[in-house]
Tab-separated table of C-alpha atoms in Angstrom:
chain	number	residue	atom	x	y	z
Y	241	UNK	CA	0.000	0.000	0.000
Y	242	UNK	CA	1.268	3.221	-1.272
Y	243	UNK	CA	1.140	6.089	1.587
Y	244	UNK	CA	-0.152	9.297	-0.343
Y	245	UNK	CA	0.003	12.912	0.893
Y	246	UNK	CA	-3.387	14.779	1.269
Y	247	UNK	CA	-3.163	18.274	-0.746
Y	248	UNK	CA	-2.972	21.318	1.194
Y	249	UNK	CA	-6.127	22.981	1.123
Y	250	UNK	CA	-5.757	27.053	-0.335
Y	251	UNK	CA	-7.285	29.769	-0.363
Y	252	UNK	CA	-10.989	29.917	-1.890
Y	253	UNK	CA	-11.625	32.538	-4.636
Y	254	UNK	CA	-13.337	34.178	-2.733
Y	255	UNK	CA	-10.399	34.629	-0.119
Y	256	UNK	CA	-7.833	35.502	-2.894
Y	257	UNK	CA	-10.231	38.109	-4.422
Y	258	UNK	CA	-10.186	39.562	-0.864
Y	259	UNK	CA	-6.579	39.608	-0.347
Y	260	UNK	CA	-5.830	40.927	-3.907
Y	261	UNK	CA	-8.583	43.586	-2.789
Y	262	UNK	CA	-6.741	44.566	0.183
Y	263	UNK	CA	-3.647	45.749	-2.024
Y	264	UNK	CA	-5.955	47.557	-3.961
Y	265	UNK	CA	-7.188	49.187	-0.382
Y	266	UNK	CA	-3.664	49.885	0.845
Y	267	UNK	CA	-2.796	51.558	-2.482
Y	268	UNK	CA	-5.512	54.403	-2.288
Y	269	UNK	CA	-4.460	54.708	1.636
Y	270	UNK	CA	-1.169	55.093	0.819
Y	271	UNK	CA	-1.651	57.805	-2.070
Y	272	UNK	CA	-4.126	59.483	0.351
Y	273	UNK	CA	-1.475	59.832	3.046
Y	274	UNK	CA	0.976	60.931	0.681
Y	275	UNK	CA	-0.977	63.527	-0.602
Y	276	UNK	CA	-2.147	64.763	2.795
Y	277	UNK	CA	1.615	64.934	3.210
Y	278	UNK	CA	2.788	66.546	-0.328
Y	279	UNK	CA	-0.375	69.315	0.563
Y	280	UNK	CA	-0.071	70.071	4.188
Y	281	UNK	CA	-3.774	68.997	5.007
Y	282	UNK	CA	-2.446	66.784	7.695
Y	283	UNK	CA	-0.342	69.029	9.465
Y	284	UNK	CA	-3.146	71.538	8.812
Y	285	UNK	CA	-5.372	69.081	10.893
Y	286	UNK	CA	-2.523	69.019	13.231
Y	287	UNK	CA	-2.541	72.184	13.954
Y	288	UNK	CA	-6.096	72.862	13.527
Y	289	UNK	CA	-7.097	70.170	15.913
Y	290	UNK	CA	-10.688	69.705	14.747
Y	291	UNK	CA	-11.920	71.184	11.910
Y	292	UNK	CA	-14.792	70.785	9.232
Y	293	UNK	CA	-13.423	70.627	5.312
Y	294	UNK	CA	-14.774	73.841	4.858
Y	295	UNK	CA	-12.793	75.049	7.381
Y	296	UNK	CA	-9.698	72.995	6.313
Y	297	UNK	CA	-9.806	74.155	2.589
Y	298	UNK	CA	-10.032	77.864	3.593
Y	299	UNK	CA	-7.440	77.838	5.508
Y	300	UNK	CA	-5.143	76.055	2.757
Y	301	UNK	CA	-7.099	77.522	0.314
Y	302	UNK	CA	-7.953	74.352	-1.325
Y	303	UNK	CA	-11.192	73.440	-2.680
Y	304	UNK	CA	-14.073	72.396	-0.476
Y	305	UNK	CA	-15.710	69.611	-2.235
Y	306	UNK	CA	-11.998	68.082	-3.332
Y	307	UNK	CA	-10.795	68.687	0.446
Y	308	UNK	CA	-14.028	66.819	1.831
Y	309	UNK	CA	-13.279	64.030	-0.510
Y	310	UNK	CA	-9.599	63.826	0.635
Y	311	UNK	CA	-10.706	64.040	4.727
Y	312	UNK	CA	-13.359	61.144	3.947
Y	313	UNK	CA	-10.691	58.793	2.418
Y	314	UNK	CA	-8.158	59.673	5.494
Y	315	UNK	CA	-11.105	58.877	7.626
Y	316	UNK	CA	-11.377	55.450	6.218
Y	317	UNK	CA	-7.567	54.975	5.775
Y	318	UNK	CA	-7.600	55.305	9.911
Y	319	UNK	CA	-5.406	58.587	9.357
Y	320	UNK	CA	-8.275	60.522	10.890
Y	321	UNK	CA	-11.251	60.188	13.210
Y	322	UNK	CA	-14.387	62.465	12.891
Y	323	UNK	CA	-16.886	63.656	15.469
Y	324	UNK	CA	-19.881	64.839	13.385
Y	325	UNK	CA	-18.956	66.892	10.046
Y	326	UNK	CA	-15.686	67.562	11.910
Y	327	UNK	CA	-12.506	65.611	11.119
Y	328	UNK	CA	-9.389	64.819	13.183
Y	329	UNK	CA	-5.829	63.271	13.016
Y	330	UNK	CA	-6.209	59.795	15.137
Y	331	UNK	CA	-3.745	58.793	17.640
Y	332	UNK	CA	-0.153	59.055	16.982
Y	333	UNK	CA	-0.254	59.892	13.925
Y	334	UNK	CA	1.138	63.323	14.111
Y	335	UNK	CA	4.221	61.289	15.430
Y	336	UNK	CA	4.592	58.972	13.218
Y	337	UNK	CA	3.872	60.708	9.717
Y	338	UNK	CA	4.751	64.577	11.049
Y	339	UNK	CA	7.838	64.358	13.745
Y	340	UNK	CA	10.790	63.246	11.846
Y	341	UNK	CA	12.482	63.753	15.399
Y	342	UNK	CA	10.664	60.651	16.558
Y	343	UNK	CA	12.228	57.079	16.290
Y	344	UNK	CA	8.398	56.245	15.604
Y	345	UNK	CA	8.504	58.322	12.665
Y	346	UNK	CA	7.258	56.463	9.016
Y	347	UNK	CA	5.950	59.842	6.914
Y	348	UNK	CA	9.071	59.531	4.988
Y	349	UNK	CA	8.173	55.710	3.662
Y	350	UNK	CA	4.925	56.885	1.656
Y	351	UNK	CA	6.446	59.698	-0.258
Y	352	UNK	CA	10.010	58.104	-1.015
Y	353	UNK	CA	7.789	54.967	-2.133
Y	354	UNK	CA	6.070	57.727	-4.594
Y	355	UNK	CA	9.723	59.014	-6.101
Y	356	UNK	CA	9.994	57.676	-9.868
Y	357	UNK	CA	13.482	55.856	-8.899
Y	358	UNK	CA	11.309	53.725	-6.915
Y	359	UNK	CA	8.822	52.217	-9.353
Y	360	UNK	CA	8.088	54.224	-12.520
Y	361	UNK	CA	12.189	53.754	-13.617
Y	362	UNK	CA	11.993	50.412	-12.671
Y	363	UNK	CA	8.786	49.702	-15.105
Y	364	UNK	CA	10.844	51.596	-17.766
Y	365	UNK	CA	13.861	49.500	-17.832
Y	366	UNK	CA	12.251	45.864	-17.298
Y	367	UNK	CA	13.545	45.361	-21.095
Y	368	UNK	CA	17.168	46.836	-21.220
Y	369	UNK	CA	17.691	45.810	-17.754
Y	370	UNK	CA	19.426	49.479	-17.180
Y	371	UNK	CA	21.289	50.088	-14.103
Y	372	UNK	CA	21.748	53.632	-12.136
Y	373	UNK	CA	23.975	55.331	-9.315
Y	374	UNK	CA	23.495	57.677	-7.091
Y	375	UNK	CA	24.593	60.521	-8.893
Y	376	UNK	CA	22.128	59.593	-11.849
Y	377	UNK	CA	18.573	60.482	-8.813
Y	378	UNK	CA	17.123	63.481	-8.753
Y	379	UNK	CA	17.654	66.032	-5.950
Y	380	UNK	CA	13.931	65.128	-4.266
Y	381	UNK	CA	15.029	61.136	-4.792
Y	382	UNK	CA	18.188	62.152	-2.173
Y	383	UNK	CA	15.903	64.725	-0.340
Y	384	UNK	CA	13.382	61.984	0.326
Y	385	UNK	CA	15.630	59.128	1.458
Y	386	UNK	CA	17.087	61.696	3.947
Y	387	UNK	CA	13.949	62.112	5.290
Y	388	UNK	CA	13.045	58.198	5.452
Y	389	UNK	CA	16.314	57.733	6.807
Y	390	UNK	CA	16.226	60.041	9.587
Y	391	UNK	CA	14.633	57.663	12.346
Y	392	UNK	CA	16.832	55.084	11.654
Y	393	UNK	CA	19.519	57.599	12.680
Y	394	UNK	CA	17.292	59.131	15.675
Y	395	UNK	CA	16.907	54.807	16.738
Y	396	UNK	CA	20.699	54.147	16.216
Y	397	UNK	CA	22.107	57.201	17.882
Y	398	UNK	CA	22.153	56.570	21.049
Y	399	UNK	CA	19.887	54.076	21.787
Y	400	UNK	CA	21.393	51.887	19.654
Y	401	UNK	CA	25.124	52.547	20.219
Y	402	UNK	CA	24.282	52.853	23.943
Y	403	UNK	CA	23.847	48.472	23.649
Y	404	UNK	CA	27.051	47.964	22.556
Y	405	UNK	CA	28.922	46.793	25.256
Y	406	UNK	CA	31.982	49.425	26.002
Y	407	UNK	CA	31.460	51.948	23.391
Y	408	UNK	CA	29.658	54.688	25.259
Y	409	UNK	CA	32.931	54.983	27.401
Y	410	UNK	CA	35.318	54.585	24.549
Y	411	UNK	CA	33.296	57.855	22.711
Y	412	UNK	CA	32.899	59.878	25.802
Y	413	UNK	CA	36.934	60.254	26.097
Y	414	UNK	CA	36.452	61.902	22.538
Y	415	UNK	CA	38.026	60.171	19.214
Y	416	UNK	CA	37.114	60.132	15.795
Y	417	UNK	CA	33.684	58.868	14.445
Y	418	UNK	CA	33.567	58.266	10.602
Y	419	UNK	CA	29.396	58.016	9.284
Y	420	UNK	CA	30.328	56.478	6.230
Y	421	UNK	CA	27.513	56.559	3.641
Y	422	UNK	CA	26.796	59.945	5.277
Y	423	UNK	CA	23.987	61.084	2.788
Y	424	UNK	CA	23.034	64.490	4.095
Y	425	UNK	CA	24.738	64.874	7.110
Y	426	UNK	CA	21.548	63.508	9.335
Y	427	UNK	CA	23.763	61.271	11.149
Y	428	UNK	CA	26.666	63.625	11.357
Y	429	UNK	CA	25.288	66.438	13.527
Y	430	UNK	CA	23.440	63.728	15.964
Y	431	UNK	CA	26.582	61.931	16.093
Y	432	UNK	CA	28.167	65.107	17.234
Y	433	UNK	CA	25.334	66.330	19.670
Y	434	UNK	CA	25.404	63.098	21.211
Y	435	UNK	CA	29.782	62.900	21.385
Y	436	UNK	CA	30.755	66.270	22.153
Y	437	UNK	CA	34.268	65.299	22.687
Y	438	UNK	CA	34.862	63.463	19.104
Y	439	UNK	CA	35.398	64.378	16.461
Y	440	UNK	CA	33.744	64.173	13.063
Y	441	UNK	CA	34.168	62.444	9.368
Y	442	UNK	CA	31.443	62.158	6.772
Y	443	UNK	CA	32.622	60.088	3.457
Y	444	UNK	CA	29.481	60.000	0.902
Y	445	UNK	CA	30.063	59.059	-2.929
Y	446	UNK	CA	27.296	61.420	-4.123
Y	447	UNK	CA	28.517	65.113	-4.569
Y	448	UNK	CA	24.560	66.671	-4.058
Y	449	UNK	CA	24.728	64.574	-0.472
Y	450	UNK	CA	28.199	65.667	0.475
Y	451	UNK	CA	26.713	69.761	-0.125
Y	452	UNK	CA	23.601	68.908	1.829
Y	453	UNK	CA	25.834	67.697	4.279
Y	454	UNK	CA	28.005	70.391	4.055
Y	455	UNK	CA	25.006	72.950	4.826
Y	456	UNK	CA	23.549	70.654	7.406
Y	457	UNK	CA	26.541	70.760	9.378
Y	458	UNK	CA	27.041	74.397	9.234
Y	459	UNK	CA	23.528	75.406	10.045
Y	460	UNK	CA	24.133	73.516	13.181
Y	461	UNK	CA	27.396	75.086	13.955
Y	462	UNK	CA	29.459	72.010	13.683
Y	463	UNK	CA	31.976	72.912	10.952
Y	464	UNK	CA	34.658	73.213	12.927
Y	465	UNK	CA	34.124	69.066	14.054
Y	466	UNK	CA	33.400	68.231	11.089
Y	467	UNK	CA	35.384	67.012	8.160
Y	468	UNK	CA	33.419	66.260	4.746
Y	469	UNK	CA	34.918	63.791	2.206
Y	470	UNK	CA	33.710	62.973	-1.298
Y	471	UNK	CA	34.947	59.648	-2.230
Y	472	UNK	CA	32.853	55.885	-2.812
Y	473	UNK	CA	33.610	53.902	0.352
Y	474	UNK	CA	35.753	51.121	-1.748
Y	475	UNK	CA	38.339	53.870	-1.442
Y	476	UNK	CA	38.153	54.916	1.886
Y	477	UNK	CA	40.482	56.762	3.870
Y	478	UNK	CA	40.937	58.660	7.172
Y	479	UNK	CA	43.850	60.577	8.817
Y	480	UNK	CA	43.366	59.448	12.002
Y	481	UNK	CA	42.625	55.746	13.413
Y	482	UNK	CA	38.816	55.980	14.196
Y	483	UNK	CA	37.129	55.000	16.952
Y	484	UNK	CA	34.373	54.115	15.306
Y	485	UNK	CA	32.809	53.713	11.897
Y	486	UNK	CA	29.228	53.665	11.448
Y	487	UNK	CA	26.942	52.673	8.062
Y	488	UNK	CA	23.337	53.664	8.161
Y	489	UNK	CA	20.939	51.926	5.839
Y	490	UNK	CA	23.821	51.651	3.118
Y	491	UNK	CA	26.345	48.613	3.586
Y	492	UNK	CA	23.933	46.710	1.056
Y	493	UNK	CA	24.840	48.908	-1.414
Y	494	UNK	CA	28.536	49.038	-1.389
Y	495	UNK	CA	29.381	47.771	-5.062
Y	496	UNK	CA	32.491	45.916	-3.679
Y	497	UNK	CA	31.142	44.828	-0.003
Y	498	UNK	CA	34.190	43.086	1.126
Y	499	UNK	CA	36.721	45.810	-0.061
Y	500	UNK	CA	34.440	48.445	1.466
Y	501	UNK	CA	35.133	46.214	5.233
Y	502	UNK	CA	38.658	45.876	4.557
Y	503	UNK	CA	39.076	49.287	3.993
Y	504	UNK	CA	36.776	50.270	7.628
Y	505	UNK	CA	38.820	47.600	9.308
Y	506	UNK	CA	42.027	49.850	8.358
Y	507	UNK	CA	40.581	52.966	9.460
Y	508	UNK	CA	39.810	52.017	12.659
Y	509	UNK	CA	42.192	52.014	15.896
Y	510	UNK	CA	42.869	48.749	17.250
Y	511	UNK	CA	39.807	47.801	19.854
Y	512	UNK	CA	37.472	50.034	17.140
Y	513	UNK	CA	34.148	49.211	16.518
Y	514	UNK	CA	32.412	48.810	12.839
Y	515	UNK	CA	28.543	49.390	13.261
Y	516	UNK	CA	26.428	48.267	10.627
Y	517	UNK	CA	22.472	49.721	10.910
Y	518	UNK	CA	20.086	48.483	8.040
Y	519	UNK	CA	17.465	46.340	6.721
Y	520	UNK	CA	16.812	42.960	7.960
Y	521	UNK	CA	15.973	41.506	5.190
Y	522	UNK	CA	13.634	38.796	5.642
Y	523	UNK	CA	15.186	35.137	5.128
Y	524	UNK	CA	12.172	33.039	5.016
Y	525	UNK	CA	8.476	32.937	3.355
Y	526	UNK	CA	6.504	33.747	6.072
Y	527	UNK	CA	8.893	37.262	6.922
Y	528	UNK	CA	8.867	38.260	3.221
Y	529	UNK	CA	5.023	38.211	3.187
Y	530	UNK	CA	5.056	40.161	6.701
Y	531	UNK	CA	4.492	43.742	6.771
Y	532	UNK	CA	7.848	44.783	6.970
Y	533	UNK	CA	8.789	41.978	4.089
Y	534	UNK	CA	6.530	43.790	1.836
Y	535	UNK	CA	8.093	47.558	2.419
Y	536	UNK	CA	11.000	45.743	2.432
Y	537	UNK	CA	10.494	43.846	-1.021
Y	538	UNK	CA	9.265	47.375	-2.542
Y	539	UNK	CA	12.508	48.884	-1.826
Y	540	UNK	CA	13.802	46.234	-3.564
Y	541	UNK	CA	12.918	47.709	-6.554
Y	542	UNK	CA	15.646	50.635	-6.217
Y	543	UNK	CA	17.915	48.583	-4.621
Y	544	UNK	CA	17.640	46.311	-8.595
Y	545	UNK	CA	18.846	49.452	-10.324
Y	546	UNK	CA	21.611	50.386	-8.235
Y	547	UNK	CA	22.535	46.407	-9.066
Y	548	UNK	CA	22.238	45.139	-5.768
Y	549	UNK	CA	19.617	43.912	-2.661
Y	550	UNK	CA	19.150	44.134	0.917
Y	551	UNK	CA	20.688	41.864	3.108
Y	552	UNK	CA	19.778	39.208	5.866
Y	553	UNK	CA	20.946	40.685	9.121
Y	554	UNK	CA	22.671	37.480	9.841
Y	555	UNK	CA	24.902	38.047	6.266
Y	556	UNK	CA	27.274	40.846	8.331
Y	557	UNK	CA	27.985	38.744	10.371
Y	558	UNK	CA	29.737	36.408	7.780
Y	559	UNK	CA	30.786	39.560	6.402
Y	560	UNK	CA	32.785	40.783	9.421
Y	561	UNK	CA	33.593	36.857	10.687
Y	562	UNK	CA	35.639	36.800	6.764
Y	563	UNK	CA	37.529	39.682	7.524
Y	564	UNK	CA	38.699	38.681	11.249
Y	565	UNK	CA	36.297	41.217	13.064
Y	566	UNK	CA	36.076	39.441	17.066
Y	567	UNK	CA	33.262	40.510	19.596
Y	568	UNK	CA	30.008	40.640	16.885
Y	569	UNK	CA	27.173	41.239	17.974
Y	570	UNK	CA	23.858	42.230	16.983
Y	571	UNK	CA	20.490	43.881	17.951
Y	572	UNK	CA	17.236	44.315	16.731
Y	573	UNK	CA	15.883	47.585	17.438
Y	574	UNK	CA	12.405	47.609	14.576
Y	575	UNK	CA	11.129	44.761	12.815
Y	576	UNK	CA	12.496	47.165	9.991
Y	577	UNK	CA	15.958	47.927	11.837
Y	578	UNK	CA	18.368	45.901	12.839
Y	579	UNK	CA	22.249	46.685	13.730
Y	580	UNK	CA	25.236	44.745	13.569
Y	581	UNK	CA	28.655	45.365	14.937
Y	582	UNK	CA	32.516	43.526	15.626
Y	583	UNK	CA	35.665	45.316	16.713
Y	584	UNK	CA	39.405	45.173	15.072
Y	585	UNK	CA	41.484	42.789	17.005
């Protein structure tokens, strides 16, 4: 007698039409958001507390009818609530789509997501297969993943840092702190607010990051910490030993990932730690078709044309292991955000 293996039941039509629905759903919440965003009816609403569309649209001087059909497609996103003909934001979401200063913050996923590097280039090129750097986005496409990078920043520095296991010491006797991958200069100034006695290096590929960097840091009245290199990581470089090197939400995307860690792994002083903060990329079925998988798979989509993907978090630490990092260790600090770190022997 032959031992057969009952099929696995799956979902009914019905189900699947439901689920396929629910994308559908998420799509016009999304654009909803993003336009509240774009226009400034949400922070009107934030500032308004309660108000009526009428109200909201002269105030903005927006159209009534269009503004009532925005606040009635927030209301059934869950952005707002309403008491009577009177609409307001619902809980905590003026934290998490209006304070980039919060680690809660997410305002900065739904219009990156709406940049045409994300998608619409993507679409274009499915034939030739055409890649891009940096340097080939627009100003808004660097603008925008400044902005969706910021929390992961605000999450890493301190808290983050603060679970490593001797570097808060180390850092508060001053020494050098390279951001590498610096972007904007985000991470440099709350690197230096949060280290007064180090000093500062920011090494970014992309000249438009390295200027916004560059005016970041002096509108904070940091230039004189602060040192500002233009050059891809691959060729790295400091003056001084540092005490530590930090990549935010970038180590996936070094085009030679193992040259890139030699090269930190030479910069730092001996006992210096190598922090890696970024994706976690989901290593199974049932993460990638989490939440967080599906953001995660989206971004995906730039990461293709830029010729390379997020990472498992468990991937640094073969990365570091390879290159004769000791102490690794890792944390999870978001199902979005994890970090990663070793020391030079």
């Amino acid at each position: 007698m032959t031992d057969t293996i009952a099929p696995v039941a799956g979902p009914t039509l019905k189900e699947q039409g439901g689920a396929l629905l629910a994308h559908a759903a998420g799509y016009a919440s999304h654009r909803t958001i993003a336009m509240g965003l774009r226009s400034g009816l949400l922070a009107e609403l934030d500032r308004a507390g309660a108000a009526t569309p009428e109200e909201l649209a002269g105030r903005l001087r927006f159209d009534p009818f269009y503004v009532s059909v925005w606040c009635r497609a927030a209301f059934s996103a869950g952005v707002c609530e309403r008491d009577g003909d009177r609409y307001l934001l619902a809980p905590h979401v003026a934290t998490l789509l209006l304070d980039p200063a919060s680690p809660a913050y997410a305002g900065g996923v739904f219009t990156v997501l709406e940049q045409h590097e994300m998608f619409g280039r993507f679409e274009a090129s499915l034939a030739s297969g055409a890649r891009m750097w940096w340097d080939d986005t627009s100003p808004g496409w660097v603008d925008n993943v400044a902005t969706t990078g910021t929390p992961f920043y605000t999450r890493l520095v301190p808290g983050g840092l603060a679970q490593i296991p001797g570097l808060a010491e180390r850092l508060a006797g001053g020494g050098v702190i390279v951001d590498s991958a610096c972007g904007a200069g985000v991470g440099l100034v709350r690197l230096a607010e949060h280290f007064p006695a180090s000093q500062l290096v920011g090494v970014d590929g992309d000249r438009h990051s390295i200027e916004q960097a560059g005016a970041r840091v002096a509108a904070a009245g940091l230039a004189g910490r602060v040192r500002l290199v233009c050059s891809p990581l691959e060729e790295l470089a400091v003056d001084q030993p540092a005490a530590l090197v930090v990549n935010n939400i970038s180590m996936h995307e070094c085009r030679d990932i193992d040259q890139v860690t030699r090269r930190v792994l030479g910069a730092l002083e001996p006992g210096g730690w190598f922090v890696i903060s970024d994706f976690p990329f989901p290593d199974t079925d049932e993460g990638l078709r989490s939440v967080p998988g599906r953001v995660m798979g989206g971004i995906q989509f730039f990461e293709a044309q830029i010729d390379d993907q997020l990472l498992a978090r468990a991937a640094y630490d073969d990365l570091l292991g390879r290159h004769g990092f000791g102490d690794l260790g890792s944390a999870s600090l978001t199902p979005m955000h994890a970090i990663t770190w070793g020391r030079r022997r």
